[in-house]
Coordinates of C-alpha atoms in Angstrom, one line a residue:
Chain A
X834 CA 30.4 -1.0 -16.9
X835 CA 27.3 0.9 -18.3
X836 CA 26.5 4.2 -15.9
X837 CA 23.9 6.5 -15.7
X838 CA 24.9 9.4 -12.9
X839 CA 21.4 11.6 -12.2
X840 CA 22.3 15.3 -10.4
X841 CA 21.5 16.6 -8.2
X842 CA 20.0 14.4 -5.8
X843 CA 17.1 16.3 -4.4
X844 CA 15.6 19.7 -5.7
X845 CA 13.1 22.1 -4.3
X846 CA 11.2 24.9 -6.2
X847 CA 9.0 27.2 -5.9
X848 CA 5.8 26.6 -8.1
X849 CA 6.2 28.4 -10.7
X850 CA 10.2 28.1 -10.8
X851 CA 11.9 26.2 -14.2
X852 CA 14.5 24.4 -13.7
X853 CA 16.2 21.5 -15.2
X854 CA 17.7 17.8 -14.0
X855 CA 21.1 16.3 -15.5
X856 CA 21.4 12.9 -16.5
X857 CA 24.9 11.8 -17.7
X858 CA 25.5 8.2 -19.5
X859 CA 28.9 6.1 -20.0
X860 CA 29.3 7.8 -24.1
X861 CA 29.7 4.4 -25.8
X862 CA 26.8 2.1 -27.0
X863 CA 23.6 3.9 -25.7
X864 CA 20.8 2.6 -27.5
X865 CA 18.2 4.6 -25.8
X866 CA 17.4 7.0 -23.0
X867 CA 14.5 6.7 -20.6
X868 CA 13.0 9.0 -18.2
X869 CA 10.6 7.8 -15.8
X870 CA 8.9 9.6 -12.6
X871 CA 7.9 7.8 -9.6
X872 CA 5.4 8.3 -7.0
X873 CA 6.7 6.8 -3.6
X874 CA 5.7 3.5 -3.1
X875 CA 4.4 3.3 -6.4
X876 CA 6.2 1.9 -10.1
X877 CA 8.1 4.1 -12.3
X878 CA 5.8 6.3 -14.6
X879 CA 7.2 6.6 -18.6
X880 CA 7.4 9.7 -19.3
X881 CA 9.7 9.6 -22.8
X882 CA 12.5 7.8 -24.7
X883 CA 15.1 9.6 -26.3
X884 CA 17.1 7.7 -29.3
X885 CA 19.5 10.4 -30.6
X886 CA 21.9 13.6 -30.2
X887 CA 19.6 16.7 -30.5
X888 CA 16.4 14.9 -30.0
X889 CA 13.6 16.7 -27.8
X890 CA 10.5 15.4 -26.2
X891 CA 7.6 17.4 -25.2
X892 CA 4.7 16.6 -22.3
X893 CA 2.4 19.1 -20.5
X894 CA 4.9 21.0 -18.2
X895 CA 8.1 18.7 -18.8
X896 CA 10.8 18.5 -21.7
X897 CA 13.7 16.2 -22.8
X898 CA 16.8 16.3 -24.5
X899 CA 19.8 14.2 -25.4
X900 CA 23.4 15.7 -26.6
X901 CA 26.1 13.2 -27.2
X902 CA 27.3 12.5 -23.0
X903 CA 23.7 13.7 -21.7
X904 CA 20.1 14.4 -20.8
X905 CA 18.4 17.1 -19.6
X906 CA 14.8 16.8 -18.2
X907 CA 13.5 20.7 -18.4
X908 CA 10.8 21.7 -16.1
X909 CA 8.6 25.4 -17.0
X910 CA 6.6 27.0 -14.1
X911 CA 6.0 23.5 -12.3
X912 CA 3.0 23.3 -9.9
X913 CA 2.9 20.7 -6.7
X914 CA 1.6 17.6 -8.6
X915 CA 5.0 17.4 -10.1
X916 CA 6.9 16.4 -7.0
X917 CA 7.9 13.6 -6.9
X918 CA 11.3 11.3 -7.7
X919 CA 12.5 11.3 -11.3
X920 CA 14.6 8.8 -12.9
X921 CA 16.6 8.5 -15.7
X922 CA 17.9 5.0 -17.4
X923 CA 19.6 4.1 -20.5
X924 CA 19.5 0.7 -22.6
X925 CA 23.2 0.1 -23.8
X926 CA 22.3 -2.6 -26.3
X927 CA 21.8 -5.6 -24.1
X928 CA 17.8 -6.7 -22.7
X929 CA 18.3 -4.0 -19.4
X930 CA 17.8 -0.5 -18.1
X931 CA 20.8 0.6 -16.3
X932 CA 19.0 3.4 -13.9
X933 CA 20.4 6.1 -12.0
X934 CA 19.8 7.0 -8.4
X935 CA 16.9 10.0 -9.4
X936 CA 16.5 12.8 -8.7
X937 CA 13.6 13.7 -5.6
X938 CA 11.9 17.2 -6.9
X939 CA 9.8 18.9 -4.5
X940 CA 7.4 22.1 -5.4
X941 CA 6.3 24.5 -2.7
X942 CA 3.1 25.8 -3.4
Chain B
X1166 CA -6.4 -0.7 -22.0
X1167 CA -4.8 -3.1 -19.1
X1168 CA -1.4 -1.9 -17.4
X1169 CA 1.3 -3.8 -16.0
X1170 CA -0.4 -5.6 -13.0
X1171 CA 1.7 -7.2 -10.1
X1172 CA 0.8 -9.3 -6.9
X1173 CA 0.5 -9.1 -3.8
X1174 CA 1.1 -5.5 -2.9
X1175 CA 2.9 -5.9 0.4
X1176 CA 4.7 -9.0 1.9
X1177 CA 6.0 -10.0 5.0
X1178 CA 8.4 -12.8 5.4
X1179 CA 11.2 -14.3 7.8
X1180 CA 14.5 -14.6 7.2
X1181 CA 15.2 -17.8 5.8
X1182 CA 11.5 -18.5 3.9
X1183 CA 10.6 -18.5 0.4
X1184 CA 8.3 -15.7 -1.3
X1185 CA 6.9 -16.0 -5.2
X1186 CA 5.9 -12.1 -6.8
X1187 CA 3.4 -12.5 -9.7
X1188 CA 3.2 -10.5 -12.6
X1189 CA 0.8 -9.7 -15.6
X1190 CA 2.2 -7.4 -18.0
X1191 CA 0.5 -5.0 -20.2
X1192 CA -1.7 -6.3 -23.0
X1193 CA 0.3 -6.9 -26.2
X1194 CA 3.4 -7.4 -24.8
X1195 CA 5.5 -10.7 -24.4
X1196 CA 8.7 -9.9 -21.9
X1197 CA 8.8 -9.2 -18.3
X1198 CA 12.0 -8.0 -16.9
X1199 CA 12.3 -8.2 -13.2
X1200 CA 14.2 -5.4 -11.0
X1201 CA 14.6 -4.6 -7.3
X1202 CA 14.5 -1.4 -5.9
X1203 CA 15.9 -0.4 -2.4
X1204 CA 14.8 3.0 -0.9
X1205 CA 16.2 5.6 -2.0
X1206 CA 17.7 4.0 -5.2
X1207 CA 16.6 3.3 -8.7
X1208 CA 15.8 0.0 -9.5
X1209 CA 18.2 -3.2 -10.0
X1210 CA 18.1 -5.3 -13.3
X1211 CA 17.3 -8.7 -12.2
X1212 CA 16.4 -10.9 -15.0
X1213 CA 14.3 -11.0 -18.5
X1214 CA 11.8 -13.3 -19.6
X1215 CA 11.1 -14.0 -23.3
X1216 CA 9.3 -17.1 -25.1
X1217 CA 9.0 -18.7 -21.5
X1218 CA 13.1 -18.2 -20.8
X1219 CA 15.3 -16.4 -18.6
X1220 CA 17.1 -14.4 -21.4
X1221 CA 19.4 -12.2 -19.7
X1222 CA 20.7 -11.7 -16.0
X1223 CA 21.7 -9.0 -13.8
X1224 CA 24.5 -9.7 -10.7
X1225 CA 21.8 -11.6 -8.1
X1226 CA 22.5 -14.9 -6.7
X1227 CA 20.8 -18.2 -7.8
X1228 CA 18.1 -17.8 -4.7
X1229 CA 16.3 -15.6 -7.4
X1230 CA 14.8 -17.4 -9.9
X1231 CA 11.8 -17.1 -12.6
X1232 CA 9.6 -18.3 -14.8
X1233 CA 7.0 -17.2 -17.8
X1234 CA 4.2 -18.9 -18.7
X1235 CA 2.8 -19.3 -22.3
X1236 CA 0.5 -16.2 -21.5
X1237 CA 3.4 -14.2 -21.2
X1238 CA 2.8 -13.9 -17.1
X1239 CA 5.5 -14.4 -15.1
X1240 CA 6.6 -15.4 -11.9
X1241 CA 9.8 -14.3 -9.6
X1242 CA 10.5 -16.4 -6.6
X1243 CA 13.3 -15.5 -4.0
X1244 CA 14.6 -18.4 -2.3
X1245 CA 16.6 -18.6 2.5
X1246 CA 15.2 -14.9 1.9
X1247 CA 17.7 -12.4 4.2
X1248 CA 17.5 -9.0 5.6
X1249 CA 18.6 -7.3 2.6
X1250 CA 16.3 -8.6 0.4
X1251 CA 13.8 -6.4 1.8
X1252 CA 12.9 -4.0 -1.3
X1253 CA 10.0 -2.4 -3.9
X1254 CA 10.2 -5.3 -6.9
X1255 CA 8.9 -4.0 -10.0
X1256 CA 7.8 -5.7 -12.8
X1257 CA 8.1 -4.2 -16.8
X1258 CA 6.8 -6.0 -19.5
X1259 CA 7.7 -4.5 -23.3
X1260 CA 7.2 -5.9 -26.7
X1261 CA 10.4 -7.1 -28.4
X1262 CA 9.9 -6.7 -31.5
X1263 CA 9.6 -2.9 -31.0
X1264 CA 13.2 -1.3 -31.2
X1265 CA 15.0 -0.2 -27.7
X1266 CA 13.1 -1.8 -25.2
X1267 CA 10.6 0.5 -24.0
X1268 CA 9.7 -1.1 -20.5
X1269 CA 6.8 -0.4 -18.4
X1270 CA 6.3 -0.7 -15.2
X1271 CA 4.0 -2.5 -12.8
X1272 CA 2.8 -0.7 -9.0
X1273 CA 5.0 -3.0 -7.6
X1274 CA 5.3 -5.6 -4.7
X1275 CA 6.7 -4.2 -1.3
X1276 CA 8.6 -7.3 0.4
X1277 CA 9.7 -6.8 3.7
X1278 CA 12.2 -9.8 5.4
X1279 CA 12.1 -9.3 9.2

């Protein structure tokens, strides 16, 4: 069965602090890898799509990158507005996301 | 440029009724996938919508069902609702003819089953 295992759950940082979230896929078949952030009680925000090993991704304060068994979501000097819940999913070659569980990122001021 | 829309924004039901989510999904693109998200979760495949039929399926019972019109909308209805299908469901709509399935998403519709 397709996974997608997001660590570690919940992060906080001081603004200003870098720091990076894990996202690890099942190897075979991975089509695609998706990072979203979410707002609570709002829908998932795109944020990039990642299609092969040694791809990067680049947006304001955030970057992504993809080796062969995972992604990393890189954050530089984050300020509050980036708190919030970030998730990762992949497309395995069949119509779906598989999602993980996200990670919850909170910045102190 | 329109986003995703979905409808309505919050729901409450009883256990046992019937509830049908609405969806509008960005302009240009023709599929709707449905998911389910409980707090403190990421969100549950459900089902796809393409060319006005159900294309693929995640593991939910028959109760859910859907339905796309010609103008690409689409419709989820969740039938003898229970507890646990108290959730966020999302809507994403993508364009299939673009390669890996970029999806996204709608604000969602908060059902709650008491």
């Amino acid at each position: 069965e397709d996974q997608v295992t997001q660590s570690p759950e919940a992060l906080r940082l001081q603004e200003g602090e870098s720091s990076s979230l894990n996202c690890s896929y099942t190897v075979s078949g991975l089509r695609g890898l998706f990072w979203y952030r979410q707002d609570p009680g709002k829908g998932p925000e795109f944020l990039f799509t990642l299609y092969s090993a040694g791809e990067e991704k680049e947006k304001e304060r955030l970057k992504a990158t993809l080796t062969k068994k995972e992604s990393f979501l890189h954050i530089t000097a984050p300020k509050p507005e980036d708190s919030a819940t970030y998730l990762c999913a992949g497309n395995f070659g069949n119509e779906k996301l598989t999602f993980g569980t996200g990670t919850r990122l909170t910045i102190i001021p | 440029d329109a986003g995703v829309t979905q409808s309505p924004t919050h729901l409450i039901k009883t256990r046992g009724q019937q509830v049908t989510l609405r969806c509008s999904p960005k302009s240009g693109h023709d599929t709707v996938s449905w998911y389910q998200q409980a707090l403190g979760q990421g969100p549950q495949f459900i089902f796809q919508y393409y060319e006005e039929e159900e294309r693929q399926r995640g593991n939910f019972p028959d109760r859910f069902s859907g339905h796309q019109f010609p103008n690409y909308s689409s419709e989820l209805n969740v039938n003898a609702l229970l507890l646990g299908d108290s959730a966020l469901y999302l809507c994403a709509s993508s364009l299939t003819l673009e390669p890996f399935y970029e999806q996204y998403f709608g604000p969602g519709t908060r059902l709650t089953v008491t």
